[in-house]
Amino acid sequence: MFKTLVKSAAAVALGVSVLAMAPQAGAATALTTADSWYLGLVDDGIPSGAADQVGYINTLLGRPLSSGPTPVGTELYTRSGNGCGSCDPASSTGIGAPSIADPIDLGGGWDYLLAKYSNTGSHVWYVGALNGEVTVPLGNPLCTKGCGLSHVSLYNPDDNYVPEPGMLGLLGLGLVGLAAARRRRAA
């Protein structure tokens, strides 16, 4: 009977692990400048690195809702009317998206997405309330020429986020380990 229990637990753990690794069905959320996640634009925002992008996001967050374009230094900041709850400041912990043409997997664990468009500006979205995959416009939606997407960066990872199927897989593997340990102790 014990062998049957261990085999059953192993089968459940394997099944849940396979489900955790399988692509999740559903369409990616398309981000636009008209949606409720859009925070605003940094015009002529040509960042030289992650620190500049963090500065852009935090300056944009500090602007009043529905304001701009407002000059700050050499950039023009236009803040949308959308809030983002507590709007934690962006940190320098950011990653570039692997491919700008593919949907970006948020994994449910990022606060901000910055899309940099050629030499025409950077758009910022609050993605902390979104899970799964998102897409961004491949061209700057507020530009008419030479406005292709240069790169996308994500900021403020949620270090405590564990996808639900993955957590269940870990639980199943833990149960198998406990069963094996109990069997060894009994022998």
PDB file of C-alpha atoms in Angstrom:
ATOM      1  CA  MET A   1       0.000   0.000   0.000  1.00  0.00           C
ATOM      2  CA  PHE A   2       2.823   2.364   0.836  1.00  0.00           C
ATOM      3  CA  LYS A   3       4.395   1.830  -2.602  1.00  0.00           C
ATOM      4  CA  THR A   4       1.061   2.690  -4.223  1.00  0.00           C
ATOM      5  CA  LEU A   5       0.838   5.886  -2.180  1.00  0.00           C
ATOM      6  CA  VAL A   6       4.377   6.935  -3.141  1.00  0.00           C
ATOM      7  CA  LYS A   7       3.731   6.145  -6.825  1.00  0.00           C
ATOM      8  CA  SER A   8       0.470   8.109  -6.752  1.00  0.00           C
ATOM      9  CA  ALA A   9       2.130  11.108  -5.115  1.00  0.00           C
ATOM     10  CA  ALA A  10       4.961  10.980  -7.652  1.00  0.00           C
ATOM     11  CA  ALA A  11       2.468  10.834 -10.531  1.00  0.00           C
ATOM     12  CA  VAL A  12       0.544  13.828  -9.150  1.00  0.00           C
ATOM     13  CA  ALA A  13       3.774  15.805  -8.655  1.00  0.00           C
ATOM     14  CA  LEU A  14       4.918  14.989 -12.182  1.00  0.00           C
ATOM     15  CA  GLY A  15       1.540  15.959 -13.661  1.00  0.00           C
ATOM     16  CA  VAL A  16       1.438  19.258 -11.800  1.00  0.00           C
ATOM     17  CA  SER A  17       5.049  20.015 -12.808  1.00  0.00           C
ATOM     18  CA  VAL A  18       4.214  19.393 -16.462  1.00  0.00           C
ATOM     19  CA  LEU A  19       1.217  21.712 -16.157  1.00  0.00           C
ATOM     20  CA  ALA A  20       3.402  24.360 -14.540  1.00  0.00           C
ATOM     21  CA  MET A  21       5.800  24.308 -17.485  1.00  0.00           C
ATOM     22  CA  ALA A  22       3.120  24.266 -20.172  1.00  0.00           C
ATOM     23  CA  PRO A  23       2.319  27.576 -21.874  1.00  0.00           C
ATOM     24  CA  GLN A  24      -0.788  29.155 -20.437  1.00  0.00           C
ATOM     25  CA  ALA A  25      -3.674  29.607 -22.832  1.00  0.00           C
ATOM     26  CA  GLY A  26      -5.092  33.041 -23.481  1.00  0.00           C
ATOM     27  CA  ALA A  27      -4.260  36.061 -25.489  1.00  0.00           C
ATOM     28  CA  ALA A  28      -1.624  38.555 -24.417  1.00  0.00           C
ATOM     29  CA  THR A  29      -2.850  41.882 -23.054  1.00  0.00           C
ATOM     30  CA  ALA A  30      -2.133  44.618 -25.614  1.00  0.00           C
ATOM     31  CA  LEU A  31      -0.828  47.767 -23.919  1.00  0.00           C
ATOM     32  CA  THR A  32      -1.851  51.061 -25.538  1.00  0.00           C
ATOM     33  CA  THR A  33      -1.612  54.751 -24.694  1.00  0.00           C
ATOM     34  CA  ALA A  34      -5.399  54.742 -24.167  1.00  0.00           C
ATOM     35  CA  ASP A  35      -5.587  51.953 -21.576  1.00  0.00           C
ATOM     36  CA  SER A  36      -5.862  52.305 -17.802  1.00  0.00           C
ATOM     37  CA  TRP A  37      -2.280  51.084 -17.238  1.00  0.00           C
ATOM     38  CA  TYR A  38      -0.615  53.831 -19.289  1.00  0.00           C
ATOM     39  CA  LEU A  39       1.292  56.314 -17.088  1.00  0.00           C
ATOM     40  CA  GLY A  40       2.750  58.683 -19.636  1.00  0.00           C
ATOM     41  CA  LEU A  41       5.426  59.777 -22.065  1.00  0.00           C
ATOM     42  CA  VAL A  42       8.939  61.127 -21.706  1.00  0.00           C
ATOM     43  CA  ASP A  43       9.417  63.043 -24.953  1.00  0.00           C
ATOM     44  CA  ASP A  44      12.891  62.866 -26.454  1.00  0.00           C
ATOM     45  CA  GLY A  45      13.644  60.462 -23.618  1.00  0.00           C
ATOM     46  CA  ILE A  46      16.835  58.862 -24.892  1.00  0.00           C
ATOM     47  CA  PRO A  47      18.204  56.993 -21.873  1.00  0.00           C
ATOM     48  CA  SER A  48      21.853  55.953 -21.791  1.00  0.00           C
ATOM     49  CA  GLY A  49      21.104  53.094 -19.409  1.00  0.00           C
ATOM     50  CA  ALA A  50      18.929  51.642 -16.674  1.00  0.00           C
ATOM     51  CA  ALA A  51      19.656  54.500 -14.248  1.00  0.00           C
ATOM     52  CA  ASP A  52      18.279  57.041 -16.747  1.00  0.00           C
ATOM     53  CA  GLN A  53      15.174  54.916 -17.273  1.00  0.00           C
ATOM     54  CA  VAL A  54      14.609  54.695 -13.511  1.00  0.00           C
ATOM     55  CA  GLY A  55      14.922  58.480 -13.349  1.00  0.00           C
ATOM     56  CA  TYR A  56      12.379  58.877 -16.165  1.00  0.00           C
ATOM     57  CA  ILE A  57       9.857  56.614 -14.434  1.00  0.00           C
ATOM     58  CA  ASN A  58      10.263  58.275 -11.037  1.00  0.00           C
ATOM     59  CA  THR A  59      10.066  61.802 -12.484  1.00  0.00           C
ATOM     60  CA  LEU A  60       6.931  60.810 -14.407  1.00  0.00           C
ATOM     61  CA  LEU A  61       5.401  59.343 -11.217  1.00  0.00           C
ATOM     62  CA  GLY A  62       6.114  62.631  -9.432  1.00  0.00           C
ATOM     63  CA  ARG A  63       4.113  64.646 -11.965  1.00  0.00           C
ATOM     64  CA  PRO A  64       0.448  65.480 -11.245  1.00  0.00           C
ATOM     65  CA  LEU A  65      -2.110  63.303 -13.036  1.00  0.00           C
ATOM     66  CA  SER A  66      -3.186  64.595 -16.465  1.00  0.00           C
ATOM     67  CA  SER A  67      -0.331  67.106 -16.645  1.00  0.00           C
ATOM     68  CA  GLY A  68       2.114  68.168 -19.291  1.00  0.00           C
ATOM     69  CA  PRO A  69       3.945  68.352 -21.405  1.00  0.00           C
ATOM     70  CA  THR A  70       6.139  69.752 -18.638  1.00  0.00           C
ATOM     71  CA  PRO A  71       9.870  70.404 -19.189  1.00  0.00           C
ATOM     72  CA  VAL A  72      12.163  68.805 -16.635  1.00  0.00           C
ATOM     73  CA  GLY A  73      15.803  69.154 -17.618  1.00  0.00           C
ATOM     74  CA  THR A  74      16.061  68.383 -21.331  1.00  0.00           C
ATOM     75  CA  GLU A  75      12.947  66.151 -21.407  1.00  0.00           C
ATOM     76  CA  LEU A  76       9.208  66.830 -21.662  1.00  0.00           C
ATOM     77  CA  TYR A  77       7.035  64.778 -19.307  1.00  0.00           C
ATOM     78  CA  THR A  78       3.376  64.141 -20.100  1.00  0.00           C
ATOM     79  CA  ARG A  79       1.531  62.321 -17.300  1.00  0.00           C
ATOM     80  CA  SER A  80      -1.687  60.454 -18.080  1.00  0.00           C
ATOM     81  CA  GLY A  81      -4.726  60.606 -15.838  1.00  0.00           C
ATOM     82  CA  ASN A  82      -4.119  57.023 -14.653  1.00  0.00           C
ATOM     83  CA  GLY A  83      -2.900  56.266 -11.163  1.00  0.00           C
ATOM     84  CA  CYS A  84      -1.237  53.070 -10.004  1.00  0.00           C
ATOM     85  CA  GLY A  85      -2.174  52.619  -6.370  1.00  0.00           C
ATOM     86  CA  SER A  86       0.802  53.262  -4.151  1.00  0.00           C
ATOM     87  CA  CYS A  87       3.130  53.884  -7.136  1.00  0.00           C
ATOM     88  CA  ASP A  88       6.294  52.657  -5.462  1.00  0.00           C
ATOM     89  CA  PRO A  89       9.397  54.345  -6.872  1.00  0.00           C
ATOM     90  CA  ALA A  90      11.149  52.430  -9.625  1.00  0.00           C
ATOM     91  CA  SER A  91      14.393  50.752  -8.648  1.00  0.00           C
ATOM     92  CA  SER A  92      17.402  50.038 -10.800  1.00  0.00           C
ATOM     93  CA  THR A  93      16.493  46.347 -10.810  1.00  0.00           C
ATOM     94  CA  GLY A  94      15.342  46.090 -14.375  1.00  0.00           C
ATOM     95  CA  ILE A  95      15.620  43.619 -17.202  1.00  0.00           C
ATOM     96  CA  GLY A  96      15.292  43.989 -20.922  1.00  0.00           C
ATOM     97  CA  ALA A  97      12.632  41.936 -22.627  1.00  0.00           C
ATOM     98  CA  PRO A  98      14.132  39.057 -24.635  1.00  0.00           C
ATOM     99  CA  SER A  99      12.411  39.965 -27.901  1.00  0.00           C
ATOM    100  CA  ILE A 100      10.434  43.102 -28.663  1.00  0.00           C
ATOM    101  CA  ALA A 101       8.329  41.409 -31.333  1.00  0.00           C
ATOM    102  CA  ASP A 102       7.068  38.626 -29.055  1.00  0.00           C
ATOM    103  CA  PRO A 103       4.674  38.947 -26.142  1.00  0.00           C
ATOM    104  CA  ILE A 104       6.500  39.823 -22.931  1.00  0.00           C
ATOM    105  CA  ASP A 105       5.925  37.387 -20.059  1.00  0.00           C
ATOM    106  CA  LEU A 106       5.428  39.434 -16.895  1.00  0.00           C
ATOM    107  CA  GLY A 107       5.098  36.388 -14.706  1.00  0.00           C
ATOM    108  CA  GLY A 108       2.936  38.544 -12.434  1.00  0.00           C
ATOM    109  CA  GLY A 109       5.961  40.110 -10.849  1.00  0.00           C
ATOM    110  CA  TRP A 110       6.869  43.587 -12.210  1.00  0.00           C
ATOM    111  CA  ASP A 111       5.616  47.116 -11.491  1.00  0.00           C
ATOM    112  CA  TYR A 112       6.668  49.136 -14.532  1.00  0.00           C
ATOM    113  CA  LEU A 113       7.290  48.581 -18.234  1.00  0.00           C
ATOM    114  CA  LEU A 114       9.220  51.220 -20.173  1.00  0.00           C
ATOM    115  CA  ALA A 115       9.114  51.045 -23.979  1.00  0.00           C
ATOM    116  CA  LYS A 116      11.806  53.120 -25.707  1.00  0.00           C
ATOM    117  CA  TYR A 117      11.039  54.229 -29.266  1.00  0.00           C
ATOM    118  CA  SER A 118      14.001  55.111 -31.537  1.00  0.00           C
ATOM    119  CA  ASN A 119      14.828  58.764 -30.855  1.00  0.00           C
ATOM    120  CA  THR A 120      11.261  59.823 -30.181  1.00  0.00           C
ATOM    121  CA  GLY A 121      10.610  59.118 -26.534  1.00  0.00           C
ATOM    122  CA  SER A 122       9.812  56.534 -23.894  1.00  0.00           C
ATOM    123  CA  HIS A 123       6.353  55.363 -22.830  1.00  0.00           C
ATOM    124  CA  VAL A 124       5.693  53.948 -19.360  1.00  0.00           C
ATOM    125  CA  TRP A 125       2.968  51.545 -18.208  1.00  0.00           C
ATOM    126  CA  TYR A 126       2.128  50.305 -14.709  1.00  0.00           C
ATOM    127  CA  VAL A 127       1.960  46.513 -15.061  1.00  0.00           C
ATOM    128  CA  GLY A 128       1.892  45.562 -11.369  1.00  0.00           C
ATOM    129  CA  ALA A 129      -1.753  44.514 -11.598  1.00  0.00           C
ATOM    130  CA  LEU A 130      -1.217  42.354 -14.699  1.00  0.00           C
ATOM    131  CA  ASN A 131      -0.220  38.704 -15.008  1.00  0.00           C
ATOM    132  CA  GLY A 132       0.769  36.676 -18.031  1.00  0.00           C
ATOM    133  CA  GLU A 133       1.884  38.179 -21.299  1.00  0.00           C
ATOM    134  CA  VAL A 134       1.629  41.703 -22.687  1.00  0.00           C
ATOM    135  CA  THR A 135       2.449  43.297 -26.025  1.00  0.00           C
ATOM    136  CA  VAL A 136       3.500  46.869 -26.666  1.00  0.00           C
ATOM    137  CA  PRO A 137       2.984  48.875 -29.862  1.00  0.00           C
ATOM    138  CA  LEU A 138       5.889  48.222 -32.263  1.00  0.00           C
ATOM    139  CA  GLY A 139       5.812  51.873 -33.328  1.00  0.00           C
ATOM    140  CA  ASN A 140       5.510  54.953 -31.128  1.00  0.00           C
ATOM    141  CA  PRO A 141       1.742  55.523 -31.082  1.00  0.00           C
ATOM    142  CA  LEU A 142       2.168  59.302 -30.848  1.00  0.00           C
ATOM    143  CA  CYS A 143       4.678  59.675 -33.693  1.00  0.00           C
ATOM    144  CA  THR A 144       4.413  59.748 -37.475  1.00  0.00           C
ATOM    145  CA  LYS A 145       7.890  58.831 -38.811  1.00  0.00           C
ATOM    146  CA  GLY A 146      11.039  57.047 -37.665  1.00  0.00           C
ATOM    147  CA  CYS A 147       9.386  55.782 -34.517  1.00  0.00           C
ATOM    148  CA  GLY A 148      10.184  52.067 -34.252  1.00  0.00           C
ATOM    149  CA  LEU A 149      10.417  50.261 -30.917  1.00  0.00           C
ATOM    150  CA  SER A 150      14.022  50.189 -29.727  1.00  0.00           C
ATOM    151  CA  HIS A 151      13.728  48.170 -26.512  1.00  0.00           C
ATOM    152  CA  VAL A 152      11.509  47.299 -23.560  1.00  0.00           C
ATOM    153  CA  SER A 153      12.579  47.167 -19.902  1.00  0.00           C
ATOM    154  CA  LEU A 154      10.797  45.942 -16.770  1.00  0.00           C
ATOM    155  CA  TYR A 155      11.320  47.413 -13.290  1.00  0.00           C
ATOM    156  CA  ASN A 156      10.587  46.487  -9.664  1.00  0.00           C
ATOM    157  CA  PRO A 157      10.446  42.700  -9.631  1.00  0.00           C
ATOM    158  CA  ASP A 158       8.279  40.958  -7.065  1.00  0.00           C
ATOM    159  CA  ASP A 159      10.841  38.674  -5.414  1.00  0.00           C
ATOM    160  CA  ASN A 160       8.140  36.758  -3.555  1.00  0.00           C
ATOM    161  CA  TYR A 161       6.078  35.845  -6.602  1.00  0.00           C
ATOM    162  CA  VAL A 162       5.720  32.115  -7.306  1.00  0.00           C
ATOM    163  CA  PRO A 163       3.399  31.138 -10.159  1.00  0.00           C
ATOM    164  CA  GLU A 164       0.497  29.047  -8.861  1.00  0.00           C
ATOM    165  CA  PRO A 165       1.145  25.910 -10.953  1.00  0.00           C
ATOM    166  CA  GLY A 166       4.820  26.034 -10.003  1.00  0.00           C
ATOM    167  CA  MET A 167       3.958  26.250  -6.324  1.00  0.00           C
ATOM    168  CA  LEU A 168       1.691  23.224  -6.619  1.00  0.00           C
ATOM    169  CA  GLY A 169       4.479  21.310  -8.369  1.00  0.00           C
ATOM    170  CA  LEU A 170       6.862  22.162  -5.525  1.00  0.00           C
ATOM    171  CA  LEU A 171       4.267  21.041  -2.983  1.00  0.00           C
ATOM    172  CA  GLY A 172       3.858  17.715  -4.808  1.00  0.00           C
ATOM    173  CA  LEU A 173       7.601  17.157  -4.927  1.00  0.00           C
ATOM    174  CA  GLY A 174       7.825  17.956  -1.217  1.00  0.00           C
ATOM    175  CA  LEU A 175       5.154  15.373  -0.431  1.00  0.00           C
ATOM    176  CA  VAL A 176       7.033  12.747  -2.442  1.00  0.00           C
ATOM    177  CA  GLY A 177      10.202  13.614  -0.503  1.00  0.00           C
ATOM    178  CA  LEU A 178       8.405  13.305   2.836  1.00  0.00           C
ATOM    179  CA  ALA A 179       6.958   9.930   1.839  1.00  0.00           C
ATOM    180  CA  ALA A 180      10.375   8.670   0.773  1.00  0.00           C
ATOM    181  CA  ALA A 181      11.970   9.887   4.021  1.00  0.00           C
ATOM    182  CA  ARG A 182       9.279   8.194   6.092  1.00  0.00           C
ATOM    183  CA  ARG A 183       9.742   4.948   4.188  1.00  0.00           C
ATOM    184  CA  ARG A 184      13.512   4.987   4.802  1.00  0.00           C
ATOM    185  CA  ARG A 185      13.002   5.637   8.495  1.00  0.00           C
ATOM    186  CA  ALA A 186      10.512   2.745   8.770  1.00  0.00           C
ATOM    187  CA  ALA A 187      12.889   0.314   7.044  1.00  0.00           C
TER     188      ALA A 187
END
